[in-house]
Amino acid sequence: MPALMRCKGKETDMKKGRIFIVAAGLFAAGALMPAISTEAYANSAPPYWEGTDGSGIVVSGAQCPVEVEHETLTFRVPQLPTFMEQDDLKNYRSEVTAKYIFYNPTDLDVKMKLLFPFGCAPSYIYSDEEDFTRYTITADGAPVEFTLRHTFCRTAAYGGSSFDVDEEMGQLFDGFREDGFFAPDMPVREYRYTVNSTEERPDLKILFEFNPQKTKIIGSSVSYSNIENGRLALTLRHDSVYGGSGGVYDFSFAAAGENPVIYSAEAVRGGEKLGGAEVSQGKRAETTFRNYILARRGADSAVSESDWYNAALDYMEYYRSSSRRRGEDFYALTPYLTPYDFTRWYEYELTVSAGGRAVNEVTAPLYPTIDGRGNSDYRYTYYLSPARKWADFRGIDVAVETPYNLTDSSLDFTKGEGVYTFSRGSLPMGELTFTLYEGNRNSSYGGGLSEELISALVIAGVIVVLCAAVAIVFGVRHFRRGRKRGGGEEKK
């Protein structure tokens, strides 16, 4: 499916050639998101799960001379997903294959570095051990070695906009990045406090003075911030608690950059100081920003140290941007990243000889957005528009191989035996979307009404109609009798 390219022409001494960095972007998988209703169903399935968006080919930077003679997209959907644990995931076989025929019209070999994003892990997968080895990358039929890369997934996981390959690719970086404030060797000091209180769930209010251009407070337990007499006041929630009624409550935060001046620390509730609460400060821990971030990465994580660090920077920047709009650029969230917070990428190389062609195939898992329960709708989106950045794009075939019903497509598919097909000699305008469903269509959002509820509504409707009819009949009779009485009195 996708591919985006950053092209940089460069002659080599070994042989005349040009090196182009190309990124192939596939599916930006989503996360489990509750819909309007939070009602619990018997099958424990929420009515709306956000799933996979696909991205087409993009070229960024200098124009690459490589052309796409043809693209074949094959969606194989023998089964539709639901909540999947490790055993379910091993047997899940729905996938998509993007097959490109590349043509190099120049008289120089072109070496491309490709990056193929296949999305965030959807939250209906209850496992962080997804087996990527069964999804293949080939060039002219031969397996291609690839590296698994990770960036911060800010699309479906955090309610962001649609997957933007240029923006997402900009997050990829070899090595440890700086972002204008945070740097790998920046000093970080972790502060720890305890509150001993007979009152349950106190907060801790810290009063600071510092230059926000040289210091940032980092934490995940800040519940409120305000300025008091020109100083920053942060109210923290507790990290942990010991004891029964009341007890000992732990609080923590970190300061990156220069040391802040701490004027006071007091236990509060609702902004008011708690009497009788004892506040004590623990030993400070000093480290570097890089070590502070990597301390939250598991030792057996599939994410490299540099990718984890850089994703953490993007996580913090994502949330700092909203505080900056409020004029509060003094605080950053501690990045507690999970497997669902990363966009996964395949990184590999492909060479197209001068005047030659290369066939590149990439296969990846396929995770739709699920709407409803029971006879659900499974929606698929594939972004075709980025492919317009290639030097040329000549034709496309799309096949959806599935036993399920297809509807609501942006393209005019032809239905065959177990397959839906579409062909065109140029790139279609707009994006590719379609919906699969099993059995009868849902009549309403969220899986439709239950049979019991429908029956009850029908019975209630009949009763209302009968009551209305009876009321009308009696009302008409009463009206007629009244008129007769009135008429008799006038005759007298």
Coordinates of C-alpha atoms in Angstrom, one line a residue:
M1 CA 0.0 0.0 0.0
P2 CA 1.8 3.1 0.9
A3 CA 5.1 4.6 0.4
L4 CA 6.3 8.0 0.9
M5 CA 9.6 9.3 -0.3
R6 CA 12.1 11.8 0.7
C7 CA 14.4 12.1 -2.3
K8 CA 18.0 13.3 -2.0
G9 CA 20.1 13.0 -5.2
K10 CA 23.6 11.8 -4.5
E11 CA 26.4 10.5 -6.8
T12 CA 28.5 7.6 -5.5
D13 CA 32.1 6.7 -6.2
M14 CA 31.5 3.0 -6.5
K15 CA 29.1 3.4 -9.4
K16 CA 26.9 6.1 -10.8
G17 CA 23.8 6.1 -8.8
R18 CA 21.3 8.1 -6.8
I19 CA 20.1 7.4 -3.3
F20 CA 16.5 8.2 -2.5
I21 CA 14.9 7.8 0.9
V22 CA 11.4 6.5 0.3
A23 CA 8.8 5.7 3.0
A24 CA 6.0 3.3 2.3
G25 CA 3.1 4.0 4.5
L26 CA 0.4 1.4 5.3
F27 CA -2.1 1.2 7.9
A28 CA -2.4 3.6 10.9
A29 CA -4.3 1.2 13.2
G30 CA -6.5 2.7 15.9
A31 CA -7.4 2.2 19.4
L32 CA -10.5 1.0 21.3
M33 CA -12.7 4.0 21.9
P34 CA -16.1 4.0 23.6
A35 CA -18.8 5.6 21.6
I36 CA -21.6 7.8 22.9
S37 CA -23.0 5.1 25.1
T38 CA -21.1 3.5 28.0
E39 CA -23.7 0.7 28.5
A40 CA -22.2 -2.7 29.2
Y41 CA -23.4 -5.5 26.9
A42 CA -23.5 -9.2 27.5
N43 CA -20.7 -9.8 25.0
S44 CA -18.5 -7.1 26.7
A45 CA -18.2 -5.4 23.4
P46 CA -18.5 -1.6 23.2
P47 CA -20.5 -0.3 20.2
Y48 CA -17.6 1.5 18.5
W49 CA -14.0 0.5 18.0
E50 CA -11.7 2.7 16.0
G51 CA -9.4 0.7 13.7
T52 CA -7.2 1.0 10.7
D53 CA -6.7 3.8 8.3
G54 CA -4.4 3.1 5.3
S55 CA -2.1 5.6 3.5
G56 CA -1.1 5.6 -0.1
I57 CA 2.2 6.5 -1.6
V58 CA 3.7 9.9 -0.8
V59 CA 6.8 11.6 -2.1
S60 CA 8.3 14.3 0.0
G61 CA 11.4 16.4 -0.6
A62 CA 13.0 16.5 -4.1
Q63 CA 11.0 14.7 -6.8
C64 CA 12.0 11.1 -7.2
P65 CA 12.3 9.8 -10.8
V66 CA 10.9 6.4 -9.9
E67 CA 7.4 5.8 -11.3
V68 CA 4.6 3.5 -10.2
E69 CA 3.6 1.5 -13.3
H70 CA 1.0 -0.4 -11.4
E71 CA -0.3 -1.0 -7.9
T72 CA -2.4 -4.0 -6.8
L73 CA -4.1 -3.8 -3.5
T74 CA -5.5 -7.1 -2.2
F75 CA -7.6 -7.1 1.0
R76 CA -8.0 -10.7 2.3
V77 CA -10.7 -10.8 4.9
P78 CA -11.6 -14.4 5.7
Q79 CA -12.6 -13.4 9.3
L80 CA -13.7 -10.3 11.1
P81 CA -12.0 -9.3 14.3
T82 CA -13.3 -8.9 17.9
F83 CA -11.4 -8.8 21.2
M84 CA -8.3 -10.9 20.6
E85 CA -5.9 -12.4 23.1
Q86 CA -2.6 -14.1 22.2
D87 CA -4.2 -17.4 20.9
D88 CA -6.8 -15.5 18.9
L89 CA -4.1 -13.3 17.4
K90 CA -2.1 -16.3 16.2
N91 CA -5.1 -17.5 14.2
Y92 CA -6.1 -14.1 12.8
R93 CA -5.5 -14.1 9.1
S94 CA -7.1 -10.9 7.8
E95 CA -4.4 -8.9 6.0
V96 CA -3.6 -6.6 3.1
T97 CA -0.9 -6.8 0.4
A98 CA 0.3 -3.9 -1.6
K99 CA 2.1 -4.9 -4.7
Y100 CA 4.0 -2.2 -6.6
I101 CA 5.7 -2.4 -10.0
F102 CA 8.3 0.4 -9.9
Y103 CA 9.9 1.7 -13.1
N104 CA 13.2 3.7 -13.2
P105 CA 13.3 5.8 -16.4
T106 CA 16.7 7.2 -15.8
D107 CA 20.2 5.9 -16.8
L108 CA 21.3 5.7 -13.2
D109 CA 20.5 3.0 -10.5
V110 CA 18.2 4.3 -7.8
K111 CA 18.6 3.1 -4.3
M112 CA 15.5 3.7 -2.1
K113 CA 15.1 3.5 1.7
L114 CA 11.5 2.6 2.3
L115 CA 9.5 3.2 5.5
F116 CA 6.2 1.3 5.6
P117 CA 3.9 2.4 8.6
F118 CA 1.4 -0.2 9.5
G119 CA -0.2 1.6 12.4
C120 CA -0.8 1.7 16.1
A121 CA -1.9 -1.6 17.7
P122 CA -5.7 -1.5 18.0
S123 CA -6.9 -1.8 21.6
Y124 CA -9.1 -4.8 20.8
I125 CA -5.8 -6.8 20.8
Y126 CA -5.0 -7.9 24.3
S127 CA -1.4 -8.7 23.7
D128 CA 1.9 -6.8 23.0
E129 CA 3.5 -9.9 21.4
E130 CA 2.1 -9.6 17.9
D131 CA 4.0 -11.9 15.5
F132 CA 5.2 -9.7 12.6
T133 CA 7.3 -12.5 11.1
R134 CA 4.4 -14.0 9.1
Y135 CA 3.9 -10.6 7.3
T136 CA 6.3 -10.4 4.5
I137 CA 8.3 -7.9 2.4
T138 CA 9.7 -9.1 -0.9
A139 CA 11.5 -7.5 -3.9
D140 CA 11.2 -9.5 -7.1
G141 CA 10.0 -12.4 -5.1
A142 CA 13.0 -12.5 -2.7
P143 CA 12.6 -11.8 1.0
V144 CA 13.8 -8.4 2.1
E145 CA 15.3 -7.8 5.5
F146 CA 13.6 -5.0 7.5
T147 CA 14.0 -3.2 10.8
L148 CA 11.0 -2.5 13.0
R149 CA 10.8 1.2 13.9
H150 CA 8.4 3.1 16.2
T151 CA 7.1 6.6 16.5
F152 CA 4.5 8.2 18.8
C153 CA 1.0 7.4 17.5
R154 CA -1.1 10.6 17.9
T155 CA -3.9 9.7 15.5
A156 CA -6.6 7.2 16.6
A157 CA -5.0 6.6 20.0
Y158 CA -5.5 10.2 21.2
G159 CA -8.4 11.3 19.0
G160 CA -6.1 13.1 16.6
S161 CA -6.7 13.7 12.9
S162 CA -6.3 11.2 10.1
F163 CA -2.9 9.6 9.5
D164 CA -0.6 12.2 7.8
V165 CA 2.4 10.4 6.4
D166 CA 4.5 13.6 6.0
E167 CA 3.8 14.6 9.6
E168 CA 4.3 11.1 11.0
M169 CA 7.5 10.5 8.9
G170 CA 8.9 13.7 10.4
Q171 CA 8.9 12.0 13.8
L172 CA 11.4 9.3 12.6
F173 CA 14.9 10.1 13.7
D174 CA 18.1 8.1 14.0
G175 CA 19.6 8.8 17.4
F176 CA 18.4 10.8 20.3
R177 CA 16.6 14.0 19.4
E178 CA 16.5 17.5 21.0
D179 CA 13.2 19.5 20.8
G180 CA 14.3 23.1 21.7
F181 CA 14.1 22.6 25.4
F182 CA 14.7 19.0 26.5
A183 CA 18.1 17.4 25.6
P184 CA 19.4 13.9 26.5
D185 CA 22.0 15.1 29.0
M186 CA 19.8 17.7 30.6
P187 CA 19.8 17.3 34.4
V188 CA 16.5 16.0 36.0
R189 CA 15.8 16.0 39.7
E190 CA 13.0 13.8 41.1
Y191 CA 11.2 15.1 44.3
R192 CA 9.3 12.9 46.6
Y193 CA 6.9 13.9 49.4
T194 CA 4.7 12.0 51.9
V195 CA 1.6 13.3 53.7
N196 CA 0.5 11.6 56.9
S197 CA -3.2 12.5 57.4
T198 CA -6.2 11.2 59.2
E199 CA -8.2 12.7 56.3
E200 CA -8.6 10.4 53.2
R201 CA -7.2 11.4 49.9
P202 CA -5.5 14.7 50.5
D203 CA -3.8 16.7 47.8
L204 CA -0.4 18.3 48.0
K205 CA 0.1 21.9 47.0
I206 CA 3.6 23.0 46.0
L207 CA 4.5 26.7 45.6
F208 CA 7.4 27.3 43.1
E209 CA 9.5 30.1 41.7
F210 CA 11.6 29.5 38.5
N211 CA 12.2 30.7 35.0
P212 CA 10.0 28.5 32.6
Q213 CA 12.6 29.1 29.8
K214 CA 15.2 27.2 31.9
T215 CA 13.1 24.8 34.0
K216 CA 10.1 22.5 33.3
I217 CA 8.1 20.6 35.9
I218 CA 7.4 17.0 34.8
G219 CA 4.8 14.8 36.3
S220 CA 1.5 12.9 35.7
S221 CA -0.3 13.7 38.9
V222 CA -0.9 17.5 38.6
S223 CA -4.6 18.1 39.0
Y224 CA -4.6 21.9 39.2
S225 CA -2.2 24.8 38.5
N226 CA -2.5 28.6 39.1
I227 CA -0.4 31.7 39.8
E228 CA -0.3 33.0 43.3
N229 CA 1.6 36.2 44.0
G230 CA 3.7 35.7 40.9
R231 CA 4.6 32.2 41.8
L232 CA 3.5 28.8 40.3
A233 CA 1.2 26.8 42.5
L234 CA 0.7 23.1 41.5
T235 CA -1.7 20.8 43.2
L236 CA -0.7 17.1 43.0
R237 CA -2.7 14.0 43.4
H238 CA -1.1 11.1 45.4
D239 CA 0.8 8.4 43.6
S240 CA 0.1 5.7 46.2
V241 CA -1.4 5.3 49.7
Y242 CA -0.7 3.1 52.7
G243 CA -3.1 2.5 55.6
G244 CA -6.9 2.3 56.0
S245 CA -8.9 5.3 57.1
G246 CA -6.5 8.1 56.3
G247 CA -2.9 7.0 56.1
V248 CA 0.4 7.8 54.4
Y249 CA 0.2 9.3 50.9
D250 CA 3.1 9.4 48.4
F251 CA 3.6 12.3 46.0
S252 CA 6.2 12.9 43.4
F253 CA 7.3 15.2 40.5
A254 CA 10.5 16.0 38.6
A255 CA 12.2 19.2 37.5
A256 CA 14.2 19.4 34.3
G257 CA 16.9 22.0 33.8
E258 CA 17.7 24.5 36.5
N259 CA 16.7 23.8 40.1
P260 CA 13.4 25.5 41.0
V261 CA 12.9 27.3 44.3
I262 CA 10.3 25.6 46.4
Y263 CA 8.7 28.0 48.9
S264 CA 6.1 25.7 50.5
A265 CA 4.5 22.3 50.5
E266 CA 1.2 21.7 52.3
A267 CA -1.7 19.2 52.3
V268 CA -4.9 20.6 51.0
R269 CA -8.4 19.6 50.0
G270 CA -10.6 21.7 47.8
G271 CA -7.9 24.4 47.8
E272 CA -8.0 24.7 51.6
K273 CA -5.2 23.7 53.9
L274 CA -5.8 20.5 55.9
G275 CA -5.1 20.9 59.6
G276 CA -3.1 18.2 61.4
A277 CA -1.6 16.7 58.2
E278 CA 2.2 16.2 58.3
V279 CA 4.2 16.8 55.2
S280 CA 7.7 15.5 54.8
Q281 CA 10.1 15.5 51.9
G282 CA 12.1 12.4 50.9
K283 CA 15.5 12.2 49.3
R284 CA 15.9 13.8 45.9
A285 CA 17.1 11.6 43.0
E286 CA 19.2 13.1 40.3
T287 CA 19.6 11.7 36.8
T288 CA 19.6 12.8 33.1
F289 CA 16.6 13.4 31.0
R290 CA 17.5 10.5 28.8
N291 CA 17.7 8.1 31.8
Y292 CA 14.6 9.6 33.3
I293 CA 12.7 8.7 30.1
L294 CA 14.2 5.3 29.5
A295 CA 13.6 4.2 33.1
R296 CA 9.9 3.8 32.0
R297 CA 10.9 1.5 29.1
G298 CA 10.8 -2.2 29.8
A299 CA 14.1 -4.1 29.4
D300 CA 12.6 -6.5 27.0
S301 CA 10.8 -3.9 24.9
A302 CA 10.7 -4.3 21.1
V303 CA 11.1 -0.5 20.8
S304 CA 14.7 0.7 20.5
E305 CA 16.0 3.1 23.1
S306 CA 16.2 6.0 20.6
D307 CA 12.8 5.4 19.2
W308 CA 11.3 5.2 22.7
Y309 CA 13.1 8.4 23.7
N310 CA 12.0 10.3 20.6
A311 CA 8.4 9.0 20.9
A312 CA 8.4 10.2 24.5
L313 CA 9.4 13.7 23.3
D314 CA 6.5 13.8 20.8
Y315 CA 4.1 12.6 23.5
M316 CA 5.2 15.4 25.8
E317 CA 5.1 18.0 23.0
Y318 CA 1.6 16.8 22.0
Y319 CA 0.3 17.7 25.5
R320 CA 2.5 20.8 26.0
S321 CA 1.1 22.4 22.9
S322 CA -2.3 22.7 24.6
S323 CA -0.8 24.2 27.7
R324 CA 1.2 26.7 25.6
R325 CA -2.0 28.0 24.1
R326 CA -3.2 28.8 27.6
G327 CA 0.1 30.5 28.4
E328 CA 1.2 27.7 30.7
D329 CA 4.4 26.4 29.2
F330 CA 5.9 25.4 32.5
Y331 CA 4.6 21.8 32.9
A332 CA 5.0 18.6 30.9
L333 CA 3.4 15.2 31.3
T334 CA 5.5 12.2 32.2
P335 CA 5.4 9.9 29.2
Y336 CA 4.1 6.5 30.3
L337 CA 4.1 4.8 26.9
T338 CA 2.3 1.5 26.2
P339 CA 2.3 -0.7 23.1
Y340 CA -0.8 1.1 21.9
D341 CA 1.0 4.5 21.9
F342 CA 3.3 3.6 19.0
T343 CA 3.0 3.7 15.2
R344 CA 4.9 0.7 13.9
W345 CA 7.0 1.0 10.7
Y346 CA 8.9 -1.5 8.5
E347 CA 12.2 0.1 7.3
Y348 CA 14.0 -1.6 4.4
E349 CA 15.9 -0.8 1.2
L350 CA 15.1 -1.4 -2.5
T351 CA 17.2 -0.8 -5.6
V352 CA 15.7 -0.2 -9.1
S353 CA 18.3 -0.5 -11.8
A354 CA 18.7 2.1 -14.6
G355 CA 15.9 1.7 -17.1
G356 CA 14.7 -1.3 -15.1
R357 CA 11.7 -2.4 -13.0
A358 CA 11.3 -3.9 -9.5
V359 CA 8.3 -5.6 -8.0
N360 CA 7.8 -4.8 -4.3
E361 CA 5.2 -6.5 -2.2
V362 CA 4.4 -5.7 1.5
T363 CA 1.9 -7.7 3.5
A364 CA 0.6 -6.4 6.9
P365 CA -2.2 -7.1 9.3
L366 CA -5.6 -5.6 8.7
Y367 CA -7.6 -4.0 11.5
P368 CA -10.9 -2.3 10.7
T369 CA -13.0 0.2 12.6
I370 CA -16.0 -1.7 14.2
D371 CA -19.4 0.0 14.5
G372 CA -22.1 -1.9 16.4
R373 CA -22.5 -5.2 18.1
G374 CA -24.0 -8.5 16.8
N375 CA -24.2 -7.9 13.1
S376 CA -21.6 -5.2 13.2
D377 CA -20.3 -2.9 10.4
Y378 CA -16.5 -3.2 9.7
R379 CA -15.2 0.0 8.1
Y380 CA -11.9 0.2 6.1
T381 CA -10.2 3.4 4.9
Y382 CA -7.3 3.6 2.5
Y383 CA -5.8 7.0 1.6
L384 CA -5.1 7.2 -2.1
S385 CA -4.3 10.9 -2.4
P386 CA -0.7 10.7 -1.1
A387 CA 0.2 8.6 -4.2
R388 CA -0.1 11.7 -6.4
K389 CA 3.3 12.8 -5.2
W390 CA 5.1 10.1 -7.2
A391 CA 6.7 11.1 -10.5
D392 CA 3.9 9.1 -12.2
F393 CA 1.2 6.7 -11.2
R394 CA -0.3 4.8 -14.1
G395 CA -2.9 2.2 -12.8
I396 CA -4.4 0.4 -9.9
D397 CA -6.3 -2.8 -9.3
V398 CA -8.1 -3.4 -6.0
A399 CA -9.5 -6.7 -4.8
V400 CA -11.4 -7.5 -1.6
E401 CA -11.4 -11.2 -1.1
T402 CA -14.0 -12.0 1.5
P403 CA -17.1 -14.1 2.2
Y404 CA -18.8 -11.0 3.7
N405 CA -21.0 -8.4 2.2
L406 CA -19.5 -5.1 0.9
T407 CA -21.3 -1.8 0.9
D408 CA -20.8 2.0 1.2
S409 CA -17.7 2.0 -0.9
S410 CA -16.2 5.2 -2.5
L411 CA -15.3 3.1 -5.5
D412 CA -17.6 1.2 -7.9
F413 CA -16.6 -2.4 -7.1
T414 CA -17.8 -5.3 -9.2
K415 CA -19.1 -8.3 -7.2
G416 CA -17.8 -11.8 -8.1
E417 CA -17.7 -15.1 -6.4
G418 CA -16.1 -14.4 -3.0
V419 CA -14.4 -11.2 -4.3
Y420 CA -15.1 -7.6 -5.1
T421 CA -12.9 -5.9 -7.8
F422 CA -12.1 -2.5 -9.1
S423 CA -9.6 -1.4 -11.8
R424 CA -8.6 1.9 -13.3
G425 CA -5.8 3.1 -15.6
S426 CA -5.1 6.1 -13.3
L427 CA -5.2 7.0 -9.6
P428 CA -8.8 7.6 -8.4
M429 CA -9.6 10.9 -6.9
G430 CA -10.4 10.9 -3.2
E431 CA -9.8 8.1 -0.8
L432 CA -10.8 4.4 -0.8
T433 CA -13.4 3.5 1.8
F434 CA -15.7 0.5 2.1
T435 CA -17.7 -1.4 4.8
L436 CA -18.1 -5.1 5.3
Y437 CA -20.9 -6.7 7.2
E438 CA -22.1 -10.2 8.1
G439 CA -25.8 -11.2 7.7
N440 CA -28.5 -8.6 7.8
R441 CA -27.6 -4.9 8.1
N442 CA -28.0 -3.1 11.5
S443 CA -31.0 -0.8 11.4
S444 CA -29.5 1.6 13.9
Y445 CA -26.1 2.8 15.3
G446 CA -24.6 0.8 18.1
G447 CA -26.0 -2.6 17.0
G448 CA -29.7 -1.9 16.9
L449 CA -32.4 -2.5 19.5
S450 CA -32.9 -5.8 21.3
E451 CA -35.8 -8.0 20.3
E452 CA -37.3 -7.6 23.8
L453 CA -37.1 -3.8 23.6
I454 CA -38.6 -3.8 20.1
S455 CA -41.5 -6.0 21.3
A456 CA -42.1 -3.8 24.3
L457 CA -42.2 -0.7 22.2
V458 CA -44.6 -2.3 19.7
I459 CA -47.0 -3.3 22.6
A460 CA -46.7 0.2 24.2
G461 CA -47.4 1.8 20.8
V462 CA -50.6 -0.4 20.3
I463 CA -51.8 0.5 23.8
V464 CA -51.2 4.2 23.2
V465 CA -53.1 4.1 19.9
L466 CA -56.1 2.2 21.5
C467 CA -56.2 4.6 24.4
A468 CA -56.1 7.6 22.0
A469 CA -58.9 6.0 19.9
V470 CA -61.1 5.4 23.0
A471 CA -60.4 9.0 24.3
I472 CA -61.5 10.4 20.9
V473 CA -64.7 8.3 20.8
F474 CA -65.7 9.3 24.3
G475 CA -64.7 12.9 23.6
V476 CA -66.9 13.1 20.5
R477 CA -69.9 11.6 22.2
H478 CA -69.5 14.0 25.2
F479 CA -69.3 17.0 22.8
R480 CA -72.4 15.9 20.9
R481 CA -74.4 15.5 24.1
G482 CA -73.3 18.9 25.3
R483 CA -74.5 20.5 22.1
K484 CA -77.9 18.7 22.3
R485 CA -78.3 20.0 25.9
G486 CA -77.4 23.5 24.9
G487 CA -79.8 23.5 22.0
G488 CA -82.7 22.3 24.2
E489 CA -82.3 25.1 26.6
E490 CA -82.4 27.7 23.8
K491 CA -85.8 26.3 22.6
K492 CA -87.2 26.8 26.0

